[in-house]
mmCIF file of C-alpha atoms and ligand atoms in Angstrom:
data_model
loop_
_atom_site.group_PDB
_atom_site.id
_atom_site.type_symbol
_atom_site.label_atom_id
_atom_site.label_comp_id
_atom_site.label_asym_id
_atom_site.label_seq_id
_atom_site.Cartn_x
_atom_site.Cartn_y
_atom_site.Cartn_z
ATOM 1 C CA MET A 1 -23.623 -50.932 45.757
ATOM 2 C CA VAL A 2 -25.723 -49.163 48.359
ATOM 3 C CA ILE A 3 -25.535 -45.457 49.138
ATOM 4 C CA LYS A 4 -25.460 -43.797 52.536
ATOM 5 C CA VAL A 5 -25.683 -40.029 52.910
ATOM 6 C CA CYS A 6 -24.395 -38.965 56.289
ATOM 7 C CA GLY A 7 -24.411 -35.857 58.446
ATOM 8 C CA LEU A 8 -27.879 -34.380 57.853
ATOM 9 C CA LYS A 9 -29.382 -31.986 60.341
ATOM 10 C CA GLN A 10 -31.936 -29.616 58.816
ATOM 11 C CA PRO A 11 -35.577 -30.741 58.215
ATOM 12 C CA ASP A 12 -36.090 -29.369 54.651
ATOM 13 C CA ASN A 13 -32.682 -30.623 53.534
ATOM 14 C CA ILE A 14 -33.468 -34.017 55.096
ATOM 15 C CA LYS A 15 -36.686 -34.212 53.030
ATOM 16 C CA ALA A 16 -34.870 -33.217 49.845
ATOM 17 C CA VAL A 17 -32.167 -35.849 50.382
ATOM 18 C CA ALA A 18 -34.781 -38.507 51.199
ATOM 19 C CA ALA A 19 -36.445 -37.748 47.838
ATOM 20 C CA LEU A 20 -33.236 -38.949 46.140
ATOM 21 C CA LYS A 21 -33.849 -42.372 47.735
ATOM 22 C CA PRO A 22 -30.504 -43.191 49.343
ATOM 23 C CA ASP A 23 -30.400 -46.551 51.124
ATOM 24 C CA TYR A 24 -29.217 -45.050 54.414
ATOM 25 C CA MET A 25 -29.321 -41.571 55.939
ATOM 26 C CA GLY A 26 -26.981 -40.777 58.817
ATOM 27 C CA PHE A 27 -27.524 -38.399 61.752
ATOM 28 C CA ILE A 28 -24.614 -37.365 63.932
ATOM 29 C CA CYS A 29 -25.285 -37.732 67.653
ATOM 30 C CA TYR A 30 -21.894 -36.426 68.754
ATOM 31 C CA GLY A 31 -21.611 -32.998 70.378
ATOM 32 C CA PRO A 32 -18.260 -31.793 68.961
ATOM 33 C CA SER A 33 -19.332 -32.365 65.334
ATOM 34 C CA PRO A 34 -20.626 -29.391 63.307
ATOM 35 C CA ARG A 35 -23.279 -31.857 62.073
ATOM 36 C CA TYR A 36 -24.606 -32.612 65.565
ATOM 37 C CA ILE A 37 -28.392 -32.936 65.520
ATOM 38 C CA ASN A 38 -29.050 -31.357 68.916
ATOM 39 C CA ALA A 39 -31.619 -28.910 67.475
ATOM 40 C CA LEU A 40 -33.468 -31.515 65.417
ATOM 41 C CA PRO A 41 -37.056 -32.099 66.651
ATOM 42 C CA ALA A 42 -37.990 -35.684 67.597
ATOM 43 C CA ASP A 43 -40.516 -35.960 64.729
ATOM 44 C CA ALA A 44 -38.138 -34.611 62.037
ATOM 45 C CA LEU A 45 -37.335 -38.067 60.678
ATOM 46 C CA GLU A 46 -40.936 -39.286 60.499
ATOM 47 C CA THR A 47 -41.358 -38.192 56.877
ATOM 48 C CA ILE A 48 -38.455 -40.384 55.734
ATOM 49 C CA PRO A 49 -39.844 -43.411 53.842
ATOM 50 C CA ALA A 50 -39.546 -46.693 55.749
ATOM 51 C CA ASN A 51 -37.263 -48.244 53.109
ATOM 52 C CA ILE A 52 -34.530 -45.688 53.873
ATOM 53 C CA HIS A 53 -32.564 -46.776 56.918
ATOM 54 C CA LYS A 54 -32.238 -44.078 59.568
ATOM 55 C CA THR A 55 -28.797 -44.306 61.122
ATOM 56 C CA GLY A 56 -27.700 -42.741 64.391
ATOM 57 C CA VAL A 57 -23.949 -42.074 64.444
ATOM 58 C CA PHE A 58 -22.303 -42.214 67.869
ATOM 59 C CA VAL A 59 -18.784 -41.720 69.238
ATOM 60 C CA ASN A 60 -18.051 -43.445 72.557
ATOM 61 C CA GLU A 61 -21.605 -42.738 73.737
ATOM 62 C CA THR A 62 -23.155 -44.565 76.679
ATOM 63 C CA ALA A 63 -25.486 -47.474 75.918
ATOM 64 C CA ASP A 64 -28.284 -45.711 77.796
ATOM 65 C CA ASN A 65 -28.034 -42.569 75.665
ATOM 66 C CA ILE A 66 -27.893 -44.599 72.448
ATOM 67 C CA THR A 67 -31.039 -46.472 73.525
ATOM 68 C CA LEU A 68 -32.736 -43.172 74.312
ATOM 69 C CA LEU A 69 -31.909 -41.683 70.906
ATOM 70 C CA ILE A 70 -32.908 -44.867 69.033
ATOM 71 C CA SER A 71 -36.301 -44.421 70.589
ATOM 72 C CA LYS A 72 -36.472 -40.619 70.145
ATOM 73 C CA TYR A 73 -35.623 -40.603 66.420
ATOM 74 C CA GLY A 74 -36.670 -44.117 65.391
ATOM 75 C CA PHE A 75 -33.198 -45.177 64.252
ATOM 76 C CA ASP A 76 -33.164 -48.716 62.807
ATOM 77 C CA THR A 77 -29.373 -48.614 62.377
ATOM 78 C CA ILE A 78 -26.536 -47.345 64.560
ATOM 79 C CA GLN A 79 -23.002 -46.502 63.491
ATOM 80 C CA LEU A 80 -20.453 -46.752 66.295
ATOM 81 C CA HIS A 81 -17.640 -44.454 65.291
ATOM 82 C CA GLY A 82 -15.409 -44.453 68.376
ATOM 83 C CA ASP A 83 -13.534 -47.081 70.352
ATOM 84 C CA GLU A 84 -16.553 -49.267 71.108
ATOM 85 C CA SER A 85 -15.715 -52.870 72.019
ATOM 86 C CA PRO A 86 -17.046 -55.966 70.265
ATOM 87 C CA GLU A 87 -19.246 -56.643 73.295
ATOM 88 C CA PHE A 88 -20.697 -53.119 73.135
ATOM 89 C CA CYS A 89 -21.615 -53.670 69.461
ATOM 90 C CA GLU A 90 -23.076 -57.087 70.224
ATOM 91 C CA ALA A 91 -25.390 -55.649 72.864
ATOM 92 C CA PHE A 92 -27.262 -53.744 70.107
ATOM 93 C CA LYS A 93 -27.057 -56.333 67.327
ATOM 94 C CA GLY A 94 -30.462 -57.822 66.564
ATOM 95 C CA GLN A 95 -32.234 -54.821 68.044
ATOM 96 C CA VAL A 96 -30.874 -52.500 65.310
ATOM 97 C CA THR A 97 -28.421 -52.950 62.435
ATOM 98 C CA VAL A 98 -24.919 -52.226 63.723
ATOM 99 C CA PHE A 99 -22.164 -50.546 61.705
ATOM 100 C CA LYS A 100 -18.751 -50.523 63.396
ATOM 101 C CA ALA A 101 -16.574 -47.762 61.966
ATOM 102 C CA PHE A 102 -12.771 -47.837 61.972
ATOM 103 C CA GLY A 103 -10.375 -44.987 61.278
ATOM 104 C CA VAL A 104 -7.889 -46.256 58.720
ATOM 105 C CA ASN A 105 -4.363 -45.048 58.030
ATOM 106 C CA ASN A 106 -1.356 -46.649 56.331
ATOM 107 C CA ASP A 107 -0.526 -48.656 59.475
ATOM 108 C CA PHE A 108 -4.013 -49.994 59.991
ATOM 109 C CA ASP A 109 -4.012 -53.588 61.254
ATOM 110 C CA PHE A 110 -7.086 -55.393 59.953
ATOM 111 C CA THR A 111 -6.569 -58.339 62.356
ATOM 112 C CA LYS A 112 -8.107 -56.193 65.105
ATOM 113 C CA LEU A 113 -11.435 -56.622 63.303
ATOM 114 C CA ASN A 114 -11.487 -60.379 63.948
ATOM 115 C CA ASP A 115 -13.167 -59.935 67.326
ATOM 116 C CA TYR A 116 -16.008 -57.918 65.761
ATOM 117 C CA VAL A 117 -17.111 -60.703 63.391
ATOM 118 C CA ASN A 118 -20.747 -61.638 64.197
ATOM 119 C CA LYS A 119 -20.913 -58.650 66.565
ATOM 120 C CA ALA A 120 -21.415 -55.943 63.937
ATOM 121 C CA ASP A 121 -23.483 -56.289 60.760
ATOM 122 C CA TYR A 122 -21.225 -54.081 58.634
ATOM 123 C CA PHE A 123 -17.844 -52.439 58.934
ATOM 124 C CA LEU A 124 -17.268 -48.883 57.763
ATOM 125 C CA PHE A 125 -13.761 -47.811 56.810
ATOM 126 C CA ASP A 126 -13.193 -44.088 57.282
ATOM 127 C CA THR A 127 -10.039 -41.969 57.299
ATOM 128 C CA LYS A 128 -8.313 -41.889 60.698
ATOM 129 C CA THR A 129 -8.382 -38.347 62.150
ATOM 130 C CA ALA A 130 -8.499 -36.818 65.613
ATOM 131 C CA GLY A 131 -12.082 -35.641 64.990
ATOM 132 C CA TYR A 132 -13.340 -39.217 64.356
ATOM 133 C CA GLY A 133 -15.250 -38.440 61.133
ATOM 134 C CA GLY A 134 -16.499 -35.929 58.597
ATOM 135 C CA SER A 135 -12.950 -34.824 57.715
ATOM 136 C CA GLY A 136 -13.356 -34.859 53.925
ATOM 137 C CA GLN A 137 -10.032 -36.677 53.705
ATOM 138 C CA THR A 138 -9.418 -39.960 51.922
ATOM 139 C CA PHE A 139 -7.067 -42.759 52.978
ATOM 140 C CA ASP A 140 -5.023 -44.962 50.647
ATOM 141 C CA TRP A 141 -7.738 -47.300 49.394
ATOM 142 C CA GLY A 142 -5.082 -49.806 48.272
ATOM 143 C CA ILE A 143 -4.841 -50.948 51.910
ATOM 144 C CA LEU A 144 -8.317 -52.484 51.575
ATOM 145 C CA ASN A 145 -6.603 -55.419 49.843
ATOM 146 C CA ASN A 146 -5.432 -56.432 53.347
ATOM 147 C CA TYR A 147 -9.028 -56.904 54.493
ATOM 148 C CA GLN A 148 -9.861 -60.607 54.303
ATOM 149 C CA LEU A 149 -12.917 -61.136 56.499
ATOM 150 C CA ASP A 150 -16.356 -61.737 55.076
ATOM 151 C CA VAL A 151 -18.216 -58.919 56.846
ATOM 152 C CA PRO A 152 -19.382 -56.470 54.139
ATOM 153 C CA PHE A 153 -18.003 -52.933 54.399
ATOM 154 C CA PHE A 154 -18.858 -49.354 53.520
ATOM 155 C CA LEU A 155 -16.161 -47.070 52.156
ATOM 156 C CA SER A 156 -16.090 -43.638 53.742
ATOM 157 C CA GLY A 157 -13.854 -40.597 54.057
ATOM 158 C CA GLY A 158 -13.539 -37.853 51.486
ATOM 159 C CA ILE A 159 -15.636 -39.451 48.750
ATOM 160 C CA SER A 160 -16.483 -36.750 46.206
ATOM 161 C CA LEU A 161 -17.519 -36.238 42.588
ATOM 162 C CA ASP A 162 -13.795 -36.016 41.803
ATOM 163 C CA ASN A 163 -12.860 -39.488 42.998
ATOM 164 C CA LEU A 164 -15.870 -41.688 42.131
ATOM 165 C CA ASP A 165 -13.835 -43.020 39.190
ATOM 166 C CA GLU A 166 -11.211 -44.306 41.657
ATOM 167 C CA VAL A 167 -13.922 -45.797 43.881
ATOM 168 C CA LYS A 168 -15.027 -47.814 40.843
ATOM 169 C CA GLN A 169 -11.553 -49.400 40.667
ATOM 170 C CA ILE A 170 -12.094 -51.049 44.078
ATOM 171 C CA THR A 171 -13.100 -54.616 43.284
ATOM 172 C CA HIS A 172 -13.023 -56.094 46.792
ATOM 173 C CA PRO A 173 -15.761 -58.764 47.094
ATOM 174 C CA GLN A 174 -16.998 -57.344 50.425
ATOM 175 C CA PHE A 175 -17.274 -53.759 49.178
ATOM 176 C CA TYR A 176 -20.953 -53.126 49.852
ATOM 177 C CA GLY A 177 -21.623 -49.404 50.079
ATOM 178 C CA VAL A 178 -20.359 -45.843 49.837
ATOM 179 C CA ASP A 179 -20.819 -43.148 52.441
ATOM 180 C CA LEU A 180 -21.157 -39.552 51.209
ATOM 181 C CA ASN A 181 -20.744 -36.614 53.534
ATOM 182 C CA SER A 182 -18.785 -33.367 53.700
ATOM 183 C CA ARG A 183 -17.716 -33.265 50.049
ATOM 184 C CA PHE A 184 -21.397 -32.905 49.147
ATOM 185 C CA GLU A 185 -22.158 -30.001 51.464
ATOM 186 C CA THR A 186 -22.913 -26.317 51.008
ATOM 187 C CA GLU A 187 -22.173 -25.897 54.728
ATOM 188 C CA PRO A 188 -21.679 -28.440 57.549
ATOM 189 C CA GLY A 189 -24.827 -30.543 57.858
ATOM 190 C CA ILE A 190 -26.495 -29.179 54.686
ATOM 191 C CA LYS A 191 -26.173 -31.278 51.551
ATOM 192 C CA SER A 192 -26.077 -29.990 47.977
ATOM 193 C CA ILE A 193 -28.948 -31.794 46.256
ATOM 194 C CA GLN A 194 -27.417 -31.046 42.872
ATOM 195 C CA LYS A 195 -24.069 -32.654 43.776
ATOM 196 C CA LEU A 196 -25.795 -35.652 45.333
ATOM 197 C CA GLU A 197 -27.970 -36.114 42.228
ATOM 198 C CA GLN A 198 -24.838 -36.196 40.092
ATOM 199 C CA ALA A 199 -23.184 -38.723 42.414
ATOM 200 C CA PHE A 200 -26.271 -40.959 42.520
ATOM 201 C CA ASP A 201 -26.421 -40.957 38.692
ATOM 202 C CA ILE A 202 -22.730 -41.878 38.412
ATOM 203 C CA ILE A 203 -22.902 -44.605 41.073
ATOM 204 C CA LYS A 204 -26.086 -46.130 39.645
ATOM 205 C CA LYS A 205 -24.550 -46.237 36.160
ATOM 206 C CA GLN A 206 -21.243 -47.619 37.468
ATOM 207 C CA TYR A 207 -22.947 -50.452 39.319
ATOM 208 C CA ASN A 208 -26.007 -51.021 37.056
ATOM 209 C CA ARG A 209 -28.421 -50.221 39.874
HETATM 210 O O1 LIG B 1 -19.603 -36.188 59.998
HETATM 211 C C1 LIG B 1 -19.175 -35.921 61.117
HETATM 212 O O2 LIG B 1 -19.087 -34.749 61.512
HETATM 213 C C2 LIG B 1 -18.739 -37.011 62.038
HETATM 214 C C3 LIG B 1 -18.161 -36.656 63.250
HETATM 215 C C4 LIG B 1 -17.784 -37.641 64.149
HETATM 216 C C5 LIG B 1 -17.946 -38.965 63.836
HETATM 217 C C6 LIG B 1 -18.511 -39.336 62.625
HETATM 218 C C7 LIG B 1 -18.896 -38.377 61.713
HETATM 219 N N1 LIG B 1 -19.390 -38.739 60.480
HETATM 220 C C8 LIG B 1 -19.640 -40.092 60.170
HETATM 221 C C9 LIG B 1 -19.674 -40.513 58.780
HETATM 222 O O3 LIG B 1 -20.165 -41.594 58.495
HETATM 223 C C10 LIG B 1 -19.027 -39.696 57.690
HETATM 224 O O4 LIG B 1 -19.780 -39.859 56.544
HETATM 225 C C11 LIG B 1 -17.592 -40.146 57.464
HETATM 226 O O5 LIG B 1 -16.829 -39.755 58.556
HETATM 227 C C12 LIG B 1 -16.977 -39.542 56.183
HETATM 228 O O6 LIG B 1 -17.043 -38.166 56.152
HETATM 229 P P1 LIG B 1 -16.324 -37.326 54.984
HETATM 230 O O7 LIG B 1 -14.872 -37.575 55.091
HETATM 231 O O8 LIG B 1 -16.715 -35.939 55.261
HETATM 232 O O9 LIG B 1 -16.886 -37.821 53.683
#
């Protein structure tokens, strides 16, 4: 089970989270989000060890702007969190690792993922909301039983210290990682190191990591 911490935006907090050694750190490149990294200097991610994947999170952004920000911040991974097509994902695959995120609700039709096979490296299942992400809300994780492709996925949306026990009950063979965000914050974009430490301990024990 790998761990992604998403929605970081302040240099000292970024360093403190990196010291916990998550597998992925996510940076929101989407203006309407309170976690938008517009004020983050270009060299702010340079202190992150190379074995932690730096992930740029985009919502319906142009390919040119994504390319620009990959270069500015040194992202090795991108998370496409809007309505990006399979072809849009494919254009980046190979150059960087590509996560395609989907907003899931009770009506979610997993057959629409078929066209993304081989065009994204991972899927990320988040709770469907108007704001695209960072809602702190969970979806009914039972619906994951309808997912039958062999692309590994991250679980996202409202994961907190209070529901890690339920996360452990998910035994899907493609369940690859968890994504931690707003439920571990002191304010939008600033993570509680204490809460994250607790979560890392629990997850590592649960999955013998
Ligand atoms: O975090 C945001 O503000 C955000 C806004 C728009 C698109 C994506 C965003 N976050 C991406 C993530 O990967 C989050 O971790 C995911 O949405 C779960 O967040 P939360 O429900 O707060 O745990």
